[in-house]
Amino acid sequence: GAVVSQHPSRVICKSGTSVKIECRSLDFQATTMFWYRQFPKKSLMLMATSNEGSKATYEQGVEKDKFLINHASLTLSTLTVTSAHPEDSSFYICSARWDRWVLAFFGQGTRLTVV
Amino acid sequence: KQEVTQIPAALSVPEGENLVLNCSFTDSAIYNLQWFRQDPGKGLTSLLLIQSSQREQTSGRLNASLDKSSGRSTLYIAASQPGDSATYLCAVTTQGGSEKLVFGKGTKLTVNP
């Protein structure tokens, strides 16, 4: 299967700072990338969908000014958590697909802890 | 609003046992259903994809069934092994052009040697 690499796998940051998470498709061009968030004992929830070269589409309840998504190339999307607070601590995971594929492939996820 | 429920939340079985994981969804207008495996702190691995027109898919010791009209899917694991220990997630893609996956909370499976 196709490979999606997410970095970093774990990050701890201070409250009020910003954190950037990268999602890369290593062996295919990702026309669409998805960002999910998973709180403990909760379902994975889609945060936003991004298509290369256009603005991301955010799900209801997700603050687009807080969670900045950039999909500037066909192999890279970034999620920046701005002015992070402890309640933003969560597991963030991306997935990517090429537009002719049914399946999207997932990265390994990033565990964010805001202290 | 599509909701996906998985039962049980956790399951512990001895090695070699056959087992069934259950998934139900509230809106039967789905495009497809996927079963994923998630290891602790790791990403997701897609195990099986069932299109809405299909009734089952098989891969090795895994068999997934889909009854769209009743909003149910099962994942059958034969001859379970300790390496099968993980959280199994069910997710559906709803019709209407959306690519959004709606996930259940998962079933945490432990296979004891």
Tab-separated table of C-alpha atoms in Angstrom:
chain	number	residue	atom	x	y	z
A	1	GLY	CA	0.000	0.000	0.000
A	2	ALA	CA	0.882	3.646	-0.244
A	3	VAL	CA	2.911	5.253	2.531
A	4	VAL	CA	1.917	8.315	4.516
A	5	SER	CA	4.428	9.701	6.964
A	6	GLN	CA	3.426	11.990	9.814
A	7	HIS	CA	5.856	13.968	11.923
A	8	PRO	CA	6.424	14.354	14.802
A	9	SER	CA	4.992	11.252	16.445
A	10	ARG	CA	4.948	12.957	19.839
A	11	VAL	CA	5.217	16.578	20.872
A	12	ILE	CA	4.935	18.395	24.159
A	13	CYS	CA	4.489	22.138	24.087
A	14	LYS	CA	3.751	24.941	26.487
A	15	SER	CA	0.351	26.536	26.631
A	16	GLY	CA	0.124	29.525	24.305
A	17	THR	CA	2.681	28.303	21.790
A	18	SER	CA	2.027	26.970	18.292
A	19	VAL	CA	2.779	23.489	17.031
A	20	LYS	CA	3.119	22.311	13.451
A	21	ILE	CA	2.402	18.735	12.383
A	22	GLU	CA	3.449	17.484	8.957
A	23	CYS	CA	1.796	14.850	6.827
A	24	ARG	CA	3.638	13.582	3.776
A	25	SER	CA	2.680	11.134	1.063
A	26	LEU	CA	5.928	9.373	0.237
A	27	ASP	CA	5.145	7.437	-2.907
A	28	PHE	CA	2.060	9.016	-4.420
A	29	GLN	CA	0.516	12.376	-5.096
A	30	ALA	CA	-2.113	13.194	-2.522
A	31	THR	CA	-4.816	15.263	-4.136
A	32	THR	CA	-6.829	15.153	-0.927
A	33	MET	CA	-5.680	15.025	2.673
A	34	PHE	CA	-7.761	14.645	5.801
A	35	TRP	CA	-6.998	15.625	9.381
A	36	TYR	CA	-8.593	13.771	12.295
A	37	ARG	CA	-8.516	14.185	16.036
A	38	GLN	CA	-9.056	11.461	18.614
A	39	PHE	CA	-9.725	12.201	22.258
A	40	PRO	CA	-9.318	9.416	24.837
A	41	LYS	CA	-12.129	6.852	24.687
A	42	LYS	CA	-13.735	8.790	21.846
A	43	SER	CA	-14.107	8.198	18.130
A	44	LEU	CA	-11.757	9.586	15.537
A	45	MET	CA	-13.390	12.795	14.360
A	46	LEU	CA	-12.707	14.494	11.054
A	47	MET	CA	-11.455	18.041	11.532
A	48	ALA	CA	-10.936	19.180	7.970
A	49	THR	CA	-10.454	18.125	4.380
A	50	SER	CA	-7.881	19.789	2.181
A	51	ASN	CA	-7.305	19.668	-1.536
A	52	GLU	CA	-3.950	20.669	-2.975
A	53	GLY	CA	-3.792	24.345	-3.771
A	54	SER	CA	-7.117	25.312	-2.237
A	55	LYS	CA	-8.411	26.252	1.181
A	56	ALA	CA	-9.320	23.510	3.604
A	57	THR	CA	-12.918	22.668	4.368
A	58	TYR	CA	-13.473	22.509	8.116
A	59	GLU	CA	-16.050	20.419	9.920
A	60	GLN	CA	-18.635	22.111	12.057
A	61	GLY	CA	-17.241	23.128	15.425
A	62	VAL	CA	-13.597	23.184	14.334
A	63	GLU	CA	-12.017	26.634	14.559
A	64	LYS	CA	-10.218	27.334	11.313
A	65	ASP	CA	-8.206	30.182	12.841
A	66	LYS	CA	-6.915	27.884	15.542
A	67	PHE	CA	-6.189	24.848	13.392
A	68	LEU	CA	-4.397	26.145	10.315
A	69	ILE	CA	-4.130	23.696	7.457
A	70	ASN	CA	-1.844	24.186	4.491
A	71	HIS	CA	-1.811	21.791	1.552
A	72	ALA	CA	0.651	23.616	-0.641
A	73	SER	CA	1.966	20.622	-2.573
A	74	LEU	CA	0.751	17.225	-3.708
A	75	THR	CA	2.911	15.492	-1.131
A	76	LEU	CA	2.682	17.683	1.954
A	77	SER	CA	-0.017	19.018	4.221
A	78	THR	CA	0.591	20.728	7.539
A	79	LEU	CA	-1.644	21.278	10.541
A	80	THR	CA	-0.644	24.114	12.848
A	81	VAL	CA	-2.277	24.307	16.253
A	82	THR	CA	-2.040	27.965	17.188
A	83	SER	CA	-2.012	29.255	20.754
A	84	ALA	CA	-2.332	25.733	22.058
A	85	HIS	CA	-4.212	25.055	25.276
A	86	PRO	CA	-4.280	21.926	27.444
A	87	GLU	CA	-7.697	21.013	26.013
A	88	ASP	CA	-6.043	20.716	22.586
A	89	SER	CA	-4.065	17.753	23.883
A	90	SER	CA	-5.117	14.879	21.706
A	91	PHE	CA	-4.051	12.361	19.085
A	92	TYR	CA	-3.982	13.959	15.635
A	93	ILE	CA	-3.845	11.777	12.544
A	94	CYS	CA	-3.826	12.519	8.857
A	95	SER	CA	-4.821	10.491	5.849
A	96	ALA	CA	-4.179	11.027	2.169
A	97	ARG	CA	-5.541	9.765	-1.100
A	98	TRP	CA	-5.188	10.263	-4.810
A	99	ASP	CA	-8.433	11.311	-6.467
A	100	ARG	CA	-8.924	8.027	-8.344
A	101	TRP	CA	-8.538	5.885	-5.277
A	102	VAL	CA	-11.314	4.674	-3.038
A	103	LEU	CA	-9.042	4.215	-0.060
A	104	ALA	CA	-7.151	6.818	1.874
A	105	PHE	CA	-3.963	5.867	3.677
A	106	PHE	CA	-3.255	6.980	7.217
A	107	GLY	CA	-0.182	8.388	8.847
A	108	GLN	CA	1.031	7.062	12.173
A	109	GLY	CA	-0.438	9.919	14.143
A	110	THR	CA	0.890	12.619	16.468
A	111	ARG	CA	0.327	12.652	20.208
A	112	LEU	CA	0.125	16.313	21.254
A	113	THR	CA	0.402	17.219	24.918
A	114	VAL	CA	-0.016	20.847	25.931
A	115	VAL	CA	1.262	21.677	29.403
B	1	LYS	CA	-26.329	12.577	11.315
B	2	GLN	CA	-24.510	9.292	10.831
B	3	GLU	CA	-23.513	7.525	14.037
B	4	VAL	CA	-21.426	4.381	14.263
B	5	THR	CA	-21.515	2.105	17.278
B	6	GLN	CA	-19.207	-0.762	18.037
B	7	ILE	CA	-19.798	-3.492	20.569
B	8	PRO	CA	-18.226	-4.756	22.651
B	9	ALA	CA	-15.917	-1.933	23.679
B	10	ALA	CA	-13.360	-4.479	24.819
B	11	LEU	CA	-12.918	-8.189	24.355
B	12	SER	CA	-10.421	-10.628	25.821
B	13	VAL	CA	-10.114	-14.131	24.403
B	14	PRO	CA	-7.701	-17.041	24.603
B	15	GLU	CA	-5.473	-17.738	21.641
B	16	GLY	CA	-7.061	-19.885	18.954
B	17	GLU	CA	-10.601	-18.746	19.555
B	18	ASN	CA	-12.825	-17.492	16.741
B	19	LEU	CA	-14.462	-14.165	17.481
B	20	VAL	CA	-16.895	-11.618	16.093
B	21	LEU	CA	-16.784	-7.856	16.390
B	22	ASN	CA	-19.932	-5.872	15.741
B	23	CYS	CA	-20.555	-2.522	14.110
B	24	SER	CA	-23.840	-0.724	13.548
B	25	PHE	CA	-24.629	2.536	11.785
B	26	THR	CA	-27.742	4.684	11.878
B	27	ASP	CA	-27.954	5.852	8.256
B	28	SER	CA	-28.049	2.983	5.771
B	29	ALA	CA	-27.227	5.268	2.836
B	30	ILE	CA	-23.536	4.453	2.889
B	31	TYR	CA	-20.999	4.404	0.082
B	32	ASN	CA	-18.752	1.859	1.738
B	33	LEU	CA	-17.667	0.468	5.092
B	34	GLN	CA	-14.128	-0.171	6.261
B	35	TRP	CA	-12.589	-2.076	9.111
B	36	PHE	CA	-9.305	-0.754	10.454
B	37	ARG	CA	-6.757	-1.928	12.940
B	38	GLN	CA	-5.082	0.548	15.291
B	39	ASP	CA	-2.138	-0.374	17.472
B	40	PRO	CA	-1.480	1.721	20.610
B	41	GLY	CA	-0.293	5.213	19.707
B	42	LYS	CA	-0.085	4.269	16.060
B	43	GLY	CA	-1.891	5.039	12.867
B	44	LEU	CA	-4.603	3.049	11.186
B	45	THR	CA	-4.220	0.081	8.899
B	46	SER	CA	-7.110	-0.667	6.589
B	47	LEU	CA	-8.091	-4.330	6.871
B	48	LEU	CA	-11.129	-4.693	4.671
B	49	LEU	CA	-13.272	-2.436	2.520
B	50	ILE	CA	-16.831	-3.417	1.635
B	51	GLN	CA	-18.628	-1.451	-1.033
B	52	SER	CA	-22.322	-0.787	-0.456
B	53	SER	CA	-23.244	-3.289	-3.178
B	54	GLN	CA	-21.231	-6.088	-1.562
B	55	ARG	CA	-22.201	-8.378	1.282
B	56	GLU	CA	-18.822	-9.564	2.441
B	57	GLN	CA	-15.079	-9.410	1.971
B	58	THR	CA	-12.402	-11.830	3.065
B	59	SER	CA	-8.701	-11.443	3.692
B	60	GLY	CA	-6.846	-14.340	5.233
B	61	ARG	CA	-8.340	-15.093	8.640
B	62	LEU	CA	-10.591	-12.042	8.459
B	63	ASN	CA	-14.094	-11.940	7.076
B	64	ALA	CA	-16.283	-8.862	7.116
B	65	SER	CA	-19.969	-8.880	6.317
B	66	LEU	CA	-22.305	-6.024	5.541
B	67	ASP	CA	-26.086	-5.841	5.879
B	68	LYS	CA	-26.749	-2.350	4.661
B	69	SER	CA	-30.501	-2.411	5.120
B	70	SER	CA	-30.214	-3.224	8.795
B	71	GLY	CA	-27.191	-0.994	9.314
B	72	ARG	CA	-24.876	-3.724	10.544
B	73	SER	CA	-21.461	-5.148	9.852
B	74	THR	CA	-19.460	-7.858	11.546
B	75	LEU	CA	-15.773	-8.644	11.509
B	76	TYR	CA	-15.027	-12.301	12.026
B	77	ILE	CA	-11.515	-13.277	13.080
B	78	ALA	CA	-10.682	-16.963	12.846
B	79	ALA	CA	-8.125	-18.746	14.982
B	80	SER	CA	-7.100	-15.613	16.855
B	81	GLN	CA	-3.433	-14.988	17.673
B	82	PRO	CA	-1.723	-12.739	20.245
B	83	GLY	CA	-0.559	-10.584	17.336
B	84	ASP	CA	-4.195	-9.778	16.609
B	85	SER	CA	-4.344	-7.761	19.836
B	86	ALA	CA	-5.235	-4.196	18.836
B	87	THR	CA	-8.170	-1.843	18.605
B	88	TYR	CA	-10.460	-2.526	15.664
B	89	LEU	CA	-12.308	0.417	14.195
B	90	CYS	CA	-15.301	0.418	11.910
B	91	ALA	CA	-15.934	3.421	9.671
B	92	VAL	CA	-18.506	4.288	7.031
B	93	THR	CA	-18.500	6.708	4.152
B	94	THR	CA	-21.927	8.200	3.682
B	95	GLN	CA	-23.406	8.671	0.209
B	96	GLY	CA	-23.835	12.082	-1.278
B	97	GLY	CA	-20.367	12.797	-2.530
B	98	SER	CA	-18.792	13.304	0.864
B	99	GLU	CA	-15.472	11.558	1.403
B	100	LYS	CA	-15.853	11.788	5.133
B	101	LEU	CA	-15.270	8.686	7.187
B	102	VAL	CA	-17.430	8.379	10.308
B	103	PHE	CA	-15.763	6.149	12.867
B	104	GLY	CA	-16.981	4.068	15.751
B	105	LYS	CA	-15.119	4.156	19.062
B	106	GLY	CA	-13.580	0.798	18.383
B	107	THR	CA	-13.300	-2.577	20.054
B	108	LYS	CA	-10.123	-3.242	22.000
B	109	LEU	CA	-9.178	-6.865	21.455
B	110	THR	CA	-6.746	-8.768	23.637
B	111	VAL	CA	-5.750	-12.271	22.624
B	112	ASN	CA	-4.071	-14.093	25.482
B	113	PRO	CA	-1.376	-16.694	24.786
